[in-house]
CSV table of C-alpha atoms in Angstrom, one decimal:
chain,number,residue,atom,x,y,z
A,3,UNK,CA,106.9,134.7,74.6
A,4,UNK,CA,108.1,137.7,72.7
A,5,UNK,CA,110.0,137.3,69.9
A,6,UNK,CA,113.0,139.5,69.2
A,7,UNK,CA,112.7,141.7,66.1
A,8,UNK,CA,115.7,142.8,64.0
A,9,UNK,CA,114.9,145.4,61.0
A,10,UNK,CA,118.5,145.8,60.1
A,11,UNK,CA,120.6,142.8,60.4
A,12,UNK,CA,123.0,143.7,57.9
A,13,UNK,CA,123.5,147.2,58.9
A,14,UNK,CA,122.7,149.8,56.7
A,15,UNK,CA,123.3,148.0,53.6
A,16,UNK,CA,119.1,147.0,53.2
A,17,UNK,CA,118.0,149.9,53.8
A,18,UNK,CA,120.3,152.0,51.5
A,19,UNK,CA,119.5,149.1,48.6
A,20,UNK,CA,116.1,149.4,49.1
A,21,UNK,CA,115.8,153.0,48.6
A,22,UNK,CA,117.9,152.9,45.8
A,23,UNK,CA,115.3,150.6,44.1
A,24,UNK,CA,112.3,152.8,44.9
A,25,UNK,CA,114.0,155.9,43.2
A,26,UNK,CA,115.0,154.3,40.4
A,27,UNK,CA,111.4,152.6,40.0
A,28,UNK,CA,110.2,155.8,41.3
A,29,UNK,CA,112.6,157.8,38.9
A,30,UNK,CA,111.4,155.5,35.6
A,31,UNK,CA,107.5,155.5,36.3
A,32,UNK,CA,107.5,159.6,36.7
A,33,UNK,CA,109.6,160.0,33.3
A,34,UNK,CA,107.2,157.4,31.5
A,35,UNK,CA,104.1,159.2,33.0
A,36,UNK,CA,105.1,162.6,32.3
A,37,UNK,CA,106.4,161.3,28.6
A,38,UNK,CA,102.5,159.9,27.8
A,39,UNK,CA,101.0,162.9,29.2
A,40,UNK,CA,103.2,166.0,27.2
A,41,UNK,CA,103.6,164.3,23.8
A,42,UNK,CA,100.6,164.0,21.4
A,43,UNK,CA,102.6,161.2,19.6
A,44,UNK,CA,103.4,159.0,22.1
A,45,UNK,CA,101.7,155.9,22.5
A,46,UNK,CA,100.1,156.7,25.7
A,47,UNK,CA,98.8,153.3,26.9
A,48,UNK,CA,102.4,151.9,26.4
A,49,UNK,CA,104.3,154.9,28.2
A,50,UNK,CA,101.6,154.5,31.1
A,51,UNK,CA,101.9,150.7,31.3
A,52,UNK,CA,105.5,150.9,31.5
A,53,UNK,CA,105.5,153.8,34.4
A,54,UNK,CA,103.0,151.5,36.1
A,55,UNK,CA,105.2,148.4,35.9
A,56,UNK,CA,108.1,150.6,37.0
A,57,UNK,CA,107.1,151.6,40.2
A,58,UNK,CA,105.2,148.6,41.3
A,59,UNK,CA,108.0,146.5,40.8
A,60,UNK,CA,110.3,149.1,42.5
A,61,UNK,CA,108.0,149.4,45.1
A,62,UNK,CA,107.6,145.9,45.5
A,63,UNK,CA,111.9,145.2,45.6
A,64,UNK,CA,112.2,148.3,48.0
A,65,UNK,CA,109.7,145.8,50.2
A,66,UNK,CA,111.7,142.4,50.0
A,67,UNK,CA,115.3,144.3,49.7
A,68,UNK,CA,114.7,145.6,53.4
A,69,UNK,CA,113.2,142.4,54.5
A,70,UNK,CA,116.1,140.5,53.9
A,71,UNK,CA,117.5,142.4,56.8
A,72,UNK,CA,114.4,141.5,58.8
A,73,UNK,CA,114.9,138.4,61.3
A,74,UNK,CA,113.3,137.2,64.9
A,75,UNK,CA,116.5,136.2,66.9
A,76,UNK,CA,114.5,133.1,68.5
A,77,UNK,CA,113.5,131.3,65.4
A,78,UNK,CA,113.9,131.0,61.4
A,79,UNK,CA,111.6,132.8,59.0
A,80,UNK,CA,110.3,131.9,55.7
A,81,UNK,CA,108.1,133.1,53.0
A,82,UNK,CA,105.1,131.8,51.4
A,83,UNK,CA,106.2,131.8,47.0
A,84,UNK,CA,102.6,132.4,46.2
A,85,UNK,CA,101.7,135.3,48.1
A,86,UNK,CA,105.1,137.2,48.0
A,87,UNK,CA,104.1,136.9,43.9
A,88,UNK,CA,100.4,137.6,44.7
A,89,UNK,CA,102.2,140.9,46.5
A,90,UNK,CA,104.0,142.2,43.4
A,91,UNK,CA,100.6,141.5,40.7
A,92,UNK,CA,98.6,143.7,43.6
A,93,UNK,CA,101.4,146.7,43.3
A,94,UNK,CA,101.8,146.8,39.4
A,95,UNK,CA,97.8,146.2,39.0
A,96,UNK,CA,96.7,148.9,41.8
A,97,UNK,CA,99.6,151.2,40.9
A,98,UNK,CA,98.6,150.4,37.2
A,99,UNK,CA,95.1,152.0,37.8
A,100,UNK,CA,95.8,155.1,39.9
A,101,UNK,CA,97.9,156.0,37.3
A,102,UNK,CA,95.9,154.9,34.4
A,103,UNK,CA,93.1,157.5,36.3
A,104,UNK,CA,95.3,160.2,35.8
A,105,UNK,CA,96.7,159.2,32.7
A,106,UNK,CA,93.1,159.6,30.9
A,107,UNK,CA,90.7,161.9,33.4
A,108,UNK,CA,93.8,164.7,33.8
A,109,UNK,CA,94.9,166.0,36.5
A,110,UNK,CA,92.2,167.9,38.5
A,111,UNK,CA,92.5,167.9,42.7
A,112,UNK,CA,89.7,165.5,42.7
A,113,UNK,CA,91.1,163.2,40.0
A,114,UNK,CA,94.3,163.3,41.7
A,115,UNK,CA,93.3,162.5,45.2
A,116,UNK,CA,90.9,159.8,44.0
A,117,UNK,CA,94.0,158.3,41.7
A,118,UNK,CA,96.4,158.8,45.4
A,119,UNK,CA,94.2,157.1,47.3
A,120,UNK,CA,93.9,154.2,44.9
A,121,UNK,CA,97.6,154.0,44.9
A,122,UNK,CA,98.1,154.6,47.7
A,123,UNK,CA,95.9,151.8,49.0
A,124,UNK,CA,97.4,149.4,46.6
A,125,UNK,CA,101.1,150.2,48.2
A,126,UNK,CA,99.7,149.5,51.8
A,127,UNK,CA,98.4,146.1,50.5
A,128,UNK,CA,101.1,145.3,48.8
A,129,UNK,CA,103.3,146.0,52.3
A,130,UNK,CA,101.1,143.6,54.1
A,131,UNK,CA,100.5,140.9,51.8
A,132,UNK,CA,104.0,140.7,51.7
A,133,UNK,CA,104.0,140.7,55.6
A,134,UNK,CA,101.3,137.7,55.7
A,135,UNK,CA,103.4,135.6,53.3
A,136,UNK,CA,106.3,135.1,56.7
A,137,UNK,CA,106.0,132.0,57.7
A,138,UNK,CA,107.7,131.5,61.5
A,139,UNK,CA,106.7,129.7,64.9
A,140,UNK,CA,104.6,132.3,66.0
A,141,UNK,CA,101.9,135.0,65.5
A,142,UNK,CA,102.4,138.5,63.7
A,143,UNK,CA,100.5,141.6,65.5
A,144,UNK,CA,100.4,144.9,64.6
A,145,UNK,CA,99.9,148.3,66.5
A,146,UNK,CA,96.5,149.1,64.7
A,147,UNK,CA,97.3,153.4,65.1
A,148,UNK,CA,101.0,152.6,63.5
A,149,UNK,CA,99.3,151.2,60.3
A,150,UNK,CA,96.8,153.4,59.8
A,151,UNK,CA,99.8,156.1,59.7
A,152,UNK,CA,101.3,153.8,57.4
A,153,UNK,CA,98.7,153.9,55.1
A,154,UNK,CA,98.3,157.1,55.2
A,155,UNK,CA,101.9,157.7,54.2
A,156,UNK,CA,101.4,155.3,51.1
A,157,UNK,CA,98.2,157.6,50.2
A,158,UNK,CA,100.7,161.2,50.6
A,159,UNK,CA,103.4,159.5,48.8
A,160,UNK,CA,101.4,158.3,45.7
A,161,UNK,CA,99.6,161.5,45.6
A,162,UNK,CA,102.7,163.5,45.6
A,163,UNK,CA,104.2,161.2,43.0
A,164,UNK,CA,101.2,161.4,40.5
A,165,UNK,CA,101.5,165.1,41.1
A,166,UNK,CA,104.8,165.2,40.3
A,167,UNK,CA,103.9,163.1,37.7
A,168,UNK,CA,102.0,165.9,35.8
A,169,UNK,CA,103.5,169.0,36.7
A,170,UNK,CA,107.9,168.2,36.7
A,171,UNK,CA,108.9,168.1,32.7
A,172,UNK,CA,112.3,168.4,33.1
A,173,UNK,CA,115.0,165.6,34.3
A,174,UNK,CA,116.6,166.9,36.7
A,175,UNK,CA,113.4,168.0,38.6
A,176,UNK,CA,112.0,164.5,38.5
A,177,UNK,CA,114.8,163.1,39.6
A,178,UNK,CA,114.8,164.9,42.7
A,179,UNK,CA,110.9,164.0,42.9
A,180,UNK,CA,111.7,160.4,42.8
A,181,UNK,CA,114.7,160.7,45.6
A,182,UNK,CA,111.8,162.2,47.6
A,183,UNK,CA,109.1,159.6,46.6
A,184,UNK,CA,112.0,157.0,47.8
A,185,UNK,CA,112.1,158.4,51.0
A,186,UNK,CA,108.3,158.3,51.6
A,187,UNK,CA,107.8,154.8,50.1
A,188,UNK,CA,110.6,153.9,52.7
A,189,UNK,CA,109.6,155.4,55.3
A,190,UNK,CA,105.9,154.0,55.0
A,191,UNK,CA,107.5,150.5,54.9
A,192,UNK,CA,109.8,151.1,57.5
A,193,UNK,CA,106.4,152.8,59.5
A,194,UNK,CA,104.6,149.3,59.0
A,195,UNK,CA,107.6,147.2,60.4
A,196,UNK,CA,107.6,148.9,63.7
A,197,UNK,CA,104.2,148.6,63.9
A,198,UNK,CA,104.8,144.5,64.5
A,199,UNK,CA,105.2,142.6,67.1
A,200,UNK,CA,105.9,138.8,67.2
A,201,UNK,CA,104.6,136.7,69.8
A,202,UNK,CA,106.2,133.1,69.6
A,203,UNK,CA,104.6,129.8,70.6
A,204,UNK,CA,105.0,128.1,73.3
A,205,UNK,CA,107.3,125.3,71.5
A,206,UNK,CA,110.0,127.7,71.4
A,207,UNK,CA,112.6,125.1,70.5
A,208,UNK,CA,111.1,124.5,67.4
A,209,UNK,CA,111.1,126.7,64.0
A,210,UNK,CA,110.7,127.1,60.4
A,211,UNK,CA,111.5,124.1,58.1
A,212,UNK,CA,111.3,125.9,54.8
A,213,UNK,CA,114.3,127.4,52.3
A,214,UNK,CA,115.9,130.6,54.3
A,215,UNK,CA,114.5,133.8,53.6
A,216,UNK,CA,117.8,134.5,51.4
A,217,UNK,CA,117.4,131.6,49.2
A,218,UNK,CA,114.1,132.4,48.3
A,219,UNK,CA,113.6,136.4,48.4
A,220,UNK,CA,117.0,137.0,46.2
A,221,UNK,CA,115.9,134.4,42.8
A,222,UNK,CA,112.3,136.4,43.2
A,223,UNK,CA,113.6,140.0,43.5
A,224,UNK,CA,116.2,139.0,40.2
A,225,UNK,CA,113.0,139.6,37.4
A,226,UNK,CA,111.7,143.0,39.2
A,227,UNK,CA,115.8,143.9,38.9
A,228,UNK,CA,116.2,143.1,35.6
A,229,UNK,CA,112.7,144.5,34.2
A,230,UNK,CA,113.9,147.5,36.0
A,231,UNK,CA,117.2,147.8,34.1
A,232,UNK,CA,115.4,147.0,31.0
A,233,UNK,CA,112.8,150.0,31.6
A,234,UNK,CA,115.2,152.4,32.5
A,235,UNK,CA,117.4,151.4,28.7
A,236,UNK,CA,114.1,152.5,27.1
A,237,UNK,CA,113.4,155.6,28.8
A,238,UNK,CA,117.1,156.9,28.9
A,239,UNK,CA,117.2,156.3,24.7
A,240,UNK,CA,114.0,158.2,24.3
A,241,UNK,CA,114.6,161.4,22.6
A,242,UNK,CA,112.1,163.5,25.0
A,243,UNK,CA,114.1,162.3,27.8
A,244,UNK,CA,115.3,165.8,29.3
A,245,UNK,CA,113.4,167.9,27.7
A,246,UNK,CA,112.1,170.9,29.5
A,247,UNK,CA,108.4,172.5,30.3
A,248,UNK,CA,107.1,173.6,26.9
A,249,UNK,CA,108.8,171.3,24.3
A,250,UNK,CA,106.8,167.9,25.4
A,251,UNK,CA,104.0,168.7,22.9
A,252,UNK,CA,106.5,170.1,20.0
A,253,UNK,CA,106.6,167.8,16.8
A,254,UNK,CA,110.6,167.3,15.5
A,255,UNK,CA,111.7,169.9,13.5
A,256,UNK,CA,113.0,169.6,9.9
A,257,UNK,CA,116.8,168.5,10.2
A,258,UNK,CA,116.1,166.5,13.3
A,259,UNK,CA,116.2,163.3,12.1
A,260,UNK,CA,116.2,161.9,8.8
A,261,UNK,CA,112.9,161.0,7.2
A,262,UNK,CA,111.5,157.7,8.8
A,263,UNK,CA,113.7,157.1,11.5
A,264,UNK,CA,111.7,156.2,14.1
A,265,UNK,CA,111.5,158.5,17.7
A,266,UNK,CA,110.8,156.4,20.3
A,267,UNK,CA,110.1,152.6,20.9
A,268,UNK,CA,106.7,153.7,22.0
A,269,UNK,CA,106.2,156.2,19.5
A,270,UNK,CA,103.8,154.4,16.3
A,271,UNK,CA,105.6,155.3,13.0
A,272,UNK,CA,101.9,155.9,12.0
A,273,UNK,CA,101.9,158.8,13.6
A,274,UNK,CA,105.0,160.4,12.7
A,275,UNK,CA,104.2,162.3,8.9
A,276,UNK,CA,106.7,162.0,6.3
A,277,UNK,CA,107.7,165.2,4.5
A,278,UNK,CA,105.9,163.9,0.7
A,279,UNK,CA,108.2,166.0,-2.2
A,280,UNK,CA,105.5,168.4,-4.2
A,281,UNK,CA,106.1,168.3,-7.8
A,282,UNK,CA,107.1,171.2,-9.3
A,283,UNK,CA,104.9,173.1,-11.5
A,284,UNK,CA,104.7,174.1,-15.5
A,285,UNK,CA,106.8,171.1,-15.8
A,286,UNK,CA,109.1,171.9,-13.6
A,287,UNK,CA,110.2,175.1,-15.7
């Protein structure tokens, strides 16, 4: 029997959330990126950790966001706890060394496709790990030429995103970057869901036993949230913030700030010099 699939049970309202949280994961990864990669003092390790973490878990609540809107009319669905978390370690890790790639090796066209691929990979899993954790009466296929565009949208998005990456310095161009990495990242989900099919079992009567897919997605998407709003209060009180093309690498300039105060929370104060006074010769005559 063939189960009835509903992407968008609550209207538009899943969708729209969803994409919200891919730009603004999208949106915080590109600035932290872009941050390690044009300032000799940053600490680049930290600034490429936290762009890592930042779209992997946007990535990964875009995912769950939109499947709270996902139900089979015939029967209840439920998620596995261990592998929906096994789903968000594989983004931030896989995500984590794409960009780490490009963070250290630069960003030359084979670098870069090697790093989008990676990524991009790591996005696809993540989509279908997430998929295999739904627990329901019945069996999951998928149209094998509708994934294999799906992954191949997860490849052009994280390429484009690591490009972005490293060649938009200034806010307001990465911020229209990330709107347009949220559109790919949803539209490779989105790709991926209409490539399933559910066929029920024959016991159609009977169905999942388990919490309801509300219960258990919303408690789980609440750290990626909050780690997200945390990220973004560290990146919108960093200094370099909107700073154009051209000033990333430019030290601050006498009268910026007073001696000691620290730049950045990922800046070392060990590798911001202090002005030292020079005592004045003859005695000071």
């Amino acid at each position: 029997m063939q189960g009835t699939v509903q992407g968008f049970h609550y209207g538009l309202v899943t969708p729209v959330a969803a994409y919200v949280m891919a730009c603004l994961g999208g949106a915080l990864g590109l600035r932290c990126i872009t941050r390690s990669l044009h300032n000799e003092a940053s600490w680049k390790g930290g600034w490429l950790a936290l762009g890592a973490a930042a779209i992997g878990c946007g990535i990964w609540t875009m995912h769950f966001i939109a499947m709270v809107g996902f139900q089979v009319e015939e029967v209840r669905i439920g998620y596995d706890v261990p592998l929906t978390v096994l789903s968000l370690a594989v983004a931030i890790v896989v995500v984590g060394i794409g960009v780490f790639i490009v963070g250290y090796r630069g960003a030359r066209p084979a670098t870069l496709a090697t790093a989008g691929v990676v990524t991009g990979l790591g996005v696809a899993a993540m989509h279908y790990i997430g998929m295999a954790a739904i627990r329901l009466d019945g069996d999951i296929r998928y149209d094998t030429a509708t994934v294999a565009v799906s992954v191949v949208i997860a490849i052009v998005a994280a390429t484009a995103a690591l490009w972005a990456s490293v060649s938009v310095h200034g806010f307001l161009p990465s911020l229209g970057a990330s709107l347009v990495m949220g559109i790919a990242v949803s539209g490779m989900h989105y790709t991926g869901m209409a490539a399933m099919s559910v066929h029920l079992h024959a016991t159609s009567g009977a169905s999942w036993d388990g919490d309801s897919p509300t219960s258990l997605l919303l408690p789980m998407l609440i750290g990626p949230v909050v780690f997200l709003l945390l990220a973004g209060v560290v990146v919108m009180f960093d200094p370099l913030l909107v700073l154009g093309d051209g000033d990333w690498s430019r030290g601050p300039a006498a009268g910026d700030a007073p001696a000691g105060t620290p730049g950045s929370f990922f800046e070392p104060g060990a590798r911001r010099s202090e002005q030292q006074p020079v005592p004045p010769r003859d005695g000071g005559r």
